[in-house]
Coordinates of C-alpha atoms in Angstrom, one line a residue:
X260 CA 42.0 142.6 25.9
X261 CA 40.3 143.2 22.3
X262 CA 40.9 140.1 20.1
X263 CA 42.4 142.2 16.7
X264 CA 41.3 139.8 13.8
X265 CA 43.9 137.9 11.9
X266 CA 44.5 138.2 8.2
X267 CA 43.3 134.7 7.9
X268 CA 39.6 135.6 9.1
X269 CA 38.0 137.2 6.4
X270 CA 39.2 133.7 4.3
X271 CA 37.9 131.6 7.6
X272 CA 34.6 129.9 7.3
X273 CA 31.8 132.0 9.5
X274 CA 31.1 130.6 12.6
X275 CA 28.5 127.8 12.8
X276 CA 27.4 125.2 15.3
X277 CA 29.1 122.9 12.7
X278 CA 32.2 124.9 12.7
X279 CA 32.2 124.9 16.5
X280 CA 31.3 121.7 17.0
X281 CA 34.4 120.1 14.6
X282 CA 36.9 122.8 16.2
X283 CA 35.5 121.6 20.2
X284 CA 36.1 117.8 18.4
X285 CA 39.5 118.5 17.7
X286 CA 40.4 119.9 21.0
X287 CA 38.8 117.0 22.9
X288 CA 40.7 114.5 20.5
X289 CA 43.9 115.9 21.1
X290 CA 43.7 117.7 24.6
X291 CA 41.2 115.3 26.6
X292 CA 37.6 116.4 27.4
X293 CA 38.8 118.1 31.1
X294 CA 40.9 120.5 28.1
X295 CA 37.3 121.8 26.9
X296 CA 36.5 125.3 28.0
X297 CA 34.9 128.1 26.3
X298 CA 37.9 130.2 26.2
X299 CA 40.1 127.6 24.5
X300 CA 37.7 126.9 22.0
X301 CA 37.4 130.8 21.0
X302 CA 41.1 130.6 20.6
X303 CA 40.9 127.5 18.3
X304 CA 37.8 129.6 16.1
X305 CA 40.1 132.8 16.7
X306 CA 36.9 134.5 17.9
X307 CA 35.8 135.6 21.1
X308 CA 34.3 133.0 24.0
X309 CA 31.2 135.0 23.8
X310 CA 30.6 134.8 20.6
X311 CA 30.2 131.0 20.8
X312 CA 27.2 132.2 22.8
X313 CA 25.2 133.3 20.1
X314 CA 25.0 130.1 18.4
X315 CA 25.1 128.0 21.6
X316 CA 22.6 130.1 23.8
X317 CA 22.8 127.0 26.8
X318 CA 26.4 127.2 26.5
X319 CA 28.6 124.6 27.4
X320 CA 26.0 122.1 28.0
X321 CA 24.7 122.5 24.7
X322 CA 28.4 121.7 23.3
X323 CA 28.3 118.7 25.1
X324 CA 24.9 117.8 23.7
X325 CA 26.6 118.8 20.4
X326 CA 29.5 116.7 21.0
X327 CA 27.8 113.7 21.6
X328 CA 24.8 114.4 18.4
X329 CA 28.5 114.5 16.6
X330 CA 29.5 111.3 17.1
X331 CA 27.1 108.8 18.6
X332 CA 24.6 109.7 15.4
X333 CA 25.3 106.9 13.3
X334 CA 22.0 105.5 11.5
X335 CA 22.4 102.2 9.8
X336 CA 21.7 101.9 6.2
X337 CA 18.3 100.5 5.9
X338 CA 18.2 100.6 2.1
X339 CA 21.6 98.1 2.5
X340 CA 19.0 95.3 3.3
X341 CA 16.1 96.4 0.9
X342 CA 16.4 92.7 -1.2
X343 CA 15.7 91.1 2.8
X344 CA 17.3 87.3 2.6
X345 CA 19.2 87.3 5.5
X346 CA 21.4 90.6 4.7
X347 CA 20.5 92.4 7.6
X348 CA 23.4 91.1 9.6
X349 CA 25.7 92.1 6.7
X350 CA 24.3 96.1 6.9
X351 CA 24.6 95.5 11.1
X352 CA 27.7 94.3 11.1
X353 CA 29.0 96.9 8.1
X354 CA 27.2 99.8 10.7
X355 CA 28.5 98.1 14.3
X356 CA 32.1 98.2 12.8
X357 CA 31.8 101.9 11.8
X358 CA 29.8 102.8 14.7
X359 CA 33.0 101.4 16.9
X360 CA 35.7 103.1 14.5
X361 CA 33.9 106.5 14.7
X362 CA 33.8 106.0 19.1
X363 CA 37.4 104.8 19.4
X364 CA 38.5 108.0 17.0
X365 CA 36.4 110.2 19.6
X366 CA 37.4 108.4 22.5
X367 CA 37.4 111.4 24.5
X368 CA 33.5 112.0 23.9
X369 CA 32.6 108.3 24.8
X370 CA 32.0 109.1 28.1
X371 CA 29.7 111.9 27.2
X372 CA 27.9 109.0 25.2
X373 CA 27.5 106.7 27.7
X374 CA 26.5 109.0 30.7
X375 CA 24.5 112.4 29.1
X376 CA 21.1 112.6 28.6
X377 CA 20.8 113.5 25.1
X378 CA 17.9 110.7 23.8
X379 CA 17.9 112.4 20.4
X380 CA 21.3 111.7 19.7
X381 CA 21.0 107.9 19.7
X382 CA 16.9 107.9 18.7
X383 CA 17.6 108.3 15.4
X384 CA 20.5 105.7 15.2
X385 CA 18.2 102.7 17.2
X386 CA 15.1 103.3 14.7
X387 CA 17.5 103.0 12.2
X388 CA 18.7 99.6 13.2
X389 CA 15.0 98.8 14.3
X390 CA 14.5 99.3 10.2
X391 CA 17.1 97.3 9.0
X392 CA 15.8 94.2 11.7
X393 CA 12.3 94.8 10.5
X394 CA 13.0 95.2 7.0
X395 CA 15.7 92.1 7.1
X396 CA 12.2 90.1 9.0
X397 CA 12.8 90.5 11.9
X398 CA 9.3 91.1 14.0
X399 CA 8.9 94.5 15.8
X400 CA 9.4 94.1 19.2
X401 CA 12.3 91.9 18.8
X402 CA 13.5 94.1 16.6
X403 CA 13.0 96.8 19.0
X404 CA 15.2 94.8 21.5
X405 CA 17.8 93.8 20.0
X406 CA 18.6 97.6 18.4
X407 CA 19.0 98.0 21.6
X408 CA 21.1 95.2 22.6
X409 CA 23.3 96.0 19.8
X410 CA 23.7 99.9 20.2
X411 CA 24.8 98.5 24.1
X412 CA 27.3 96.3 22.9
X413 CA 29.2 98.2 20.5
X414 CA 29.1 101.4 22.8
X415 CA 30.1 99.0 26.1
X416 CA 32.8 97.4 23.5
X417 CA 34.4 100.4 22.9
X418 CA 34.4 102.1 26.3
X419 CA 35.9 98.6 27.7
X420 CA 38.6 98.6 24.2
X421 CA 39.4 102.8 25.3
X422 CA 39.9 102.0 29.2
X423 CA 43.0 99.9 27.2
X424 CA 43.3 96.0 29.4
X425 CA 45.9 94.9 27.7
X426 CA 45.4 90.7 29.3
X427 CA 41.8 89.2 29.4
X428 CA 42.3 87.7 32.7
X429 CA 44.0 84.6 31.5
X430 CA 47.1 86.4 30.4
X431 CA 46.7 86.4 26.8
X432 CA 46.8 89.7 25.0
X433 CA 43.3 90.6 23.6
X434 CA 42.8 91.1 20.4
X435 CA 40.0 93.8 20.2
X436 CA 39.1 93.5 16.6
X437 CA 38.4 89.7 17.1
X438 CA 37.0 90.0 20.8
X439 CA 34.8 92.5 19.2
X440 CA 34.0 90.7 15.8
X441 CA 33.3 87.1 17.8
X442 CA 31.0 89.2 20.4
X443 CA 28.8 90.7 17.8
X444 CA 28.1 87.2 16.2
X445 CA 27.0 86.2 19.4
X446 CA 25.0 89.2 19.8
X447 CA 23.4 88.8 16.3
X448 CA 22.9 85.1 15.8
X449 CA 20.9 85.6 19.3
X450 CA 18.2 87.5 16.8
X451 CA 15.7 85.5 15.4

């Protein structure tokens, strides 16, 4: 069967790997990651499956790659703790909150996160926080450690929050935001 184009395509956007990348994003955040093949995501783009091919050569391994560049790339703002002082907690904590809101929005590619091999994806985010330690005083290879002790946390936060226990073993409700918020002072008052 020929795909005919709709009338909408010449106003549609041409196909990118950003394009594809936000459209395979939007089927994993509303269908579930099992949802993701290469035929539904043509029909979301309203182009052939094989076309995806020509921007993703390595296919659906390289969407997952994609997927997970998407999302867990989050660099921390290393110009938030240029004036040093003590601040760098306030820039961790500011990127830690964001990084957690931007994996429990694409909960569906947190387990790509936690179990592909795609270094590059979270390189860039750890020397980021290695920057805002160092610059914030911190000496290297502490700084080095606790990047990524952090990135560890808020990832193993989030994938604990998305697996949903509602009790903390004592039979109390948990409150994620202050589990999470009381963890990462622990986590950062441990840095010195």
């Amino acid at each position: 069967m020929v795909r005919q184009p709709s009338i909408n395509a010449q106003h549609r956007a041409p196909l990118s790997i950003e394009r594809i990348i936000e459209a395979a994003l939007q089927i994993v955040d509303g269908q579930g990651l099992g949802r993701l093949t290469m035929r539904r995501l043509g029909d979301a783009l309203e182009v052939e499956a094989m076309a995806i091919y020509h921007h993703l050569p390595r296919g659906k391994e390289q969407l997952l790659d994609g997927l997970v560049a998407h999302v867990a790339s989050a660099p921390a703002d290393a110009s938030a703790d240029a004036s040093g002082g003590g601040r760098w907690q306030d820039a961790l904590r500011a990127w830690a909150g964001g990084y957690r809101g931007r994996l429990l929005t694409h909960a569906g590619v947190l387990p790509l996160v936690v179990t592909r091999r795609n270094p590059a994806a979270l390189t860039t985010t750890v020397a980021s926080l290695r920057e805002v330690l160092r610059l914030g005083g911190v000496a290297e290879d502490t700084a080095a450690v606790a990047a990524h002790t952090l990135l560890g946390y808020v990832i193993g936060h989030a994938a604990l929050e998305v697996r949903g226990t509602a009790e903390d073993g004592a039979d109390r409700t948990v409150d994620w935001d202050a589990r999470f918020t009381a963890g990462l002072d622990v986590v950062l008052a441990g840095v010195r």
